[in-house]
CSV table of C-alpha atoms in Angstrom, one decimal:
chain,number,residue,atom,x,y,z
A,1,GLN,CA,0.0,0.0,0.0
A,2,VAL,CA,1.3,3.5,-0.9
A,3,GLN,CA,0.2,6.9,0.4
A,4,LEU,CA,0.8,10.5,-0.7
A,5,VAL,CA,0.5,13.3,1.8
A,6,GLU,CA,0.5,17.0,0.7
A,7,SER,CA,1.3,20.0,2.7
A,8,GLY,CA,1.8,23.7,2.1
A,9,GLY,CA,-1.5,25.1,0.8
A,10,GLY,CA,-3.1,28.2,2.2
A,11,LEU,CA,-4.3,31.7,1.5
A,12,VAL,CA,-2.0,34.2,-0.2
A,13,GLN,CA,-2.5,37.6,-1.9
A,14,ALA,CA,-2.1,38.0,-5.6
A,15,GLY,CA,1.6,38.2,-6.5
A,16,GLY,CA,2.6,36.1,-3.5
A,17,SER,CA,4.2,32.7,-3.3
A,18,LEU,CA,3.5,29.3,-1.8
A,19,ARG,CA,5.4,26.0,-1.8
A,20,LEU,CA,3.5,22.7,-1.9
A,21,THR,CA,5.2,19.5,-0.9
A,22,CYS,CA,4.1,15.9,-1.2
A,23,ALA,CA,5.7,12.9,0.5
A,24,ALA,CA,5.2,9.3,-0.7
A,25,SER,CA,5.3,6.5,1.8
A,26,GLY,CA,4.5,2.8,2.0
A,27,SER,CA,5.6,-0.2,0.0
A,28,ILE,CA,7.6,1.7,-2.6
A,29,PHE,CA,10.0,-0.1,-5.0
A,30,SER,CA,10.3,2.8,-7.4
A,31,ILE,CA,8.5,6.0,-8.5
A,32,ASN,CA,8.2,7.0,-12.1
A,33,SER,CA,6.5,10.3,-12.9
A,34,MET,CA,5.4,12.6,-10.1
A,35,GLY,CA,3.2,15.6,-10.6
A,36,TRP,CA,0.7,18.2,-9.4
A,37,TYR,CA,-2.8,18.6,-10.7
A,38,ARG,CA,-5.5,21.1,-9.8
A,39,GLN,CA,-9.3,21.0,-9.9
A,40,ALA,CA,-11.9,23.6,-9.4
A,41,PRO,CA,-15.5,22.7,-8.4
A,42,GLY,CA,-17.4,21.3,-11.4
A,43,LYS,CA,-14.3,21.2,-13.6
A,44,GLN,CA,-12.0,18.5,-14.7
A,45,ARG,CA,-8.7,17.9,-12.9
A,46,GLU,CA,-5.9,19.4,-15.0
A,47,LEU,CA,-2.2,18.9,-15.0
A,48,VAL,CA,-0.2,21.7,-13.5
A,49,ALA,CA,3.3,20.2,-13.7
A,50,SER,CA,5.1,16.9,-13.8
A,51,ILE,CA,8.6,15.6,-13.4
A,52,ALA,CA,10.3,12.4,-14.5
A,53,PRO,CA,12.8,10.5,-12.4
A,54,GLY,CA,15.7,12.0,-14.3
A,55,GLY,CA,14.3,15.6,-13.8
A,56,THR,CA,12.6,16.3,-17.1
A,57,THR,CA,9.7,18.6,-16.4
A,58,ASN,CA,6.4,19.5,-18.1
A,59,TYR,CA,4.2,22.5,-17.3
A,60,ALA,CA,0.8,23.8,-18.2
A,61,ASP,CA,1.1,26.9,-20.4
A,62,SER,CA,-0.8,28.9,-17.7
A,63,VAL,CA,2.0,28.4,-15.1
A,64,LYS,CA,5.1,28.4,-17.2
A,65,GLY,CA,7.6,30.9,-15.9
A,66,ARG,CA,5.8,31.2,-12.5
A,67,PHE,CA,5.8,27.6,-11.1
A,68,ALA,CA,8.7,25.3,-10.6
A,69,ILE,CA,8.5,21.5,-9.8
A,70,SER,CA,11.2,19.6,-8.2
A,71,ARG,CA,11.7,16.2,-6.6
A,72,ASP,CA,14.0,14.4,-4.2
A,73,ASN,CA,14.3,10.8,-5.2
A,74,ALA,CA,16.0,9.8,-2.0
A,75,LYS,CA,13.2,11.1,0.1
A,76,ASN,CA,10.3,10.3,-2.3
A,77,THR,CA,9.1,13.8,-2.3
A,78,VAL,CA,7.9,16.3,-4.9
A,79,SER,CA,7.5,20.0,-4.5
A,80,LEU,CA,5.8,22.8,-6.4
A,81,GLN,CA,7.1,26.3,-5.9
A,82,MET,CA,4.4,28.8,-7.0
A,83,ASN,CA,5.4,32.4,-7.5
A,84,SER,CA,3.5,35.4,-8.9
A,85,LEU,CA,0.3,33.7,-7.9
A,86,LYS,CA,-2.9,34.9,-9.5
A,87,PRO,CA,-6.6,34.6,-8.4
A,88,GLU,CA,-7.2,32.2,-11.2
A,89,ASP,CA,-4.6,29.8,-9.6
A,90,THR,CA,-7.2,29.3,-6.8
A,91,ASP,CA,-8.0,25.5,-6.7
A,92,VAL,CA,-7.5,22.3,-4.8
A,93,TYR,CA,-4.1,21.0,-5.7
A,94,TYR,CA,-3.5,17.2,-5.8
A,95,CYS,CA,-0.2,15.3,-5.8
A,96,ASN,CA,0.1,12.3,-8.1
A,97,ALA,CA,2.8,9.7,-8.4
A,98,GLN,CA,3.2,6.6,-10.6
A,99,ILE,CA,4.5,4.1,-8.0
A,100,ILE,CA,5.8,0.5,-8.5
A,101,ASP,CA,5.3,-1.3,-5.1
A,102,TYR,CA,7.3,-4.3,-3.8
A,103,GLY,CA,4.7,-6.6,-5.4
A,104,PHE,CA,5.7,-5.0,-8.7
A,105,ARG,CA,2.2,-3.6,-9.1
A,106,HIS,CA,1.6,-0.2,-10.6
A,107,ASN,CA,-0.1,2.3,-8.4
A,108,ASN,CA,-1.6,5.5,-9.8
A,109,ALA,CA,-1.5,7.2,-6.4
A,110,TRP,CA,-3.2,10.4,-5.4
A,111,GLY,CA,-3.1,12.7,-2.4
A,112,LEU,CA,-6.2,14.0,-0.7
A,113,GLY,CA,-5.6,17.5,-2.0
A,114,THR,CA,-4.6,20.9,-0.5
A,115,GLN,CA,-6.5,24.1,-1.0
A,116,VAL,CA,-4.7,27.1,-2.5
A,117,THR,CA,-6.6,30.4,-2.4
A,118,VAL,CA,-5.2,33.5,-4.0
A,119,SER,CA,-7.0,36.8,-3.1
A,120,SER,CA,-7.1,39.8,-5.4
């Protein structure tokens, strides 16, 4: 069994910064892609940023130049540094990780989500 726990959400004024962190734990053999998604009420969950084990990153156009994703493979963590935040960045942010457990099963793991609110 694997688990993802997010931290770092909150309320910030427009133009401010927040850092989200997600830690994976449990029966982890290896972790492939890790990423952050966000979802507003009534809308589909959308990719914000992802990072491969070797460090290759991918960003949604709306956050390029403002957000930076990073990971620590030794600690099984992924972080999202969010700068120059805008009110439209307000959403629940979810951590995702593609985990191979010690039974060599693939787990498409999700965290419970953390609220990010940007006031204008």
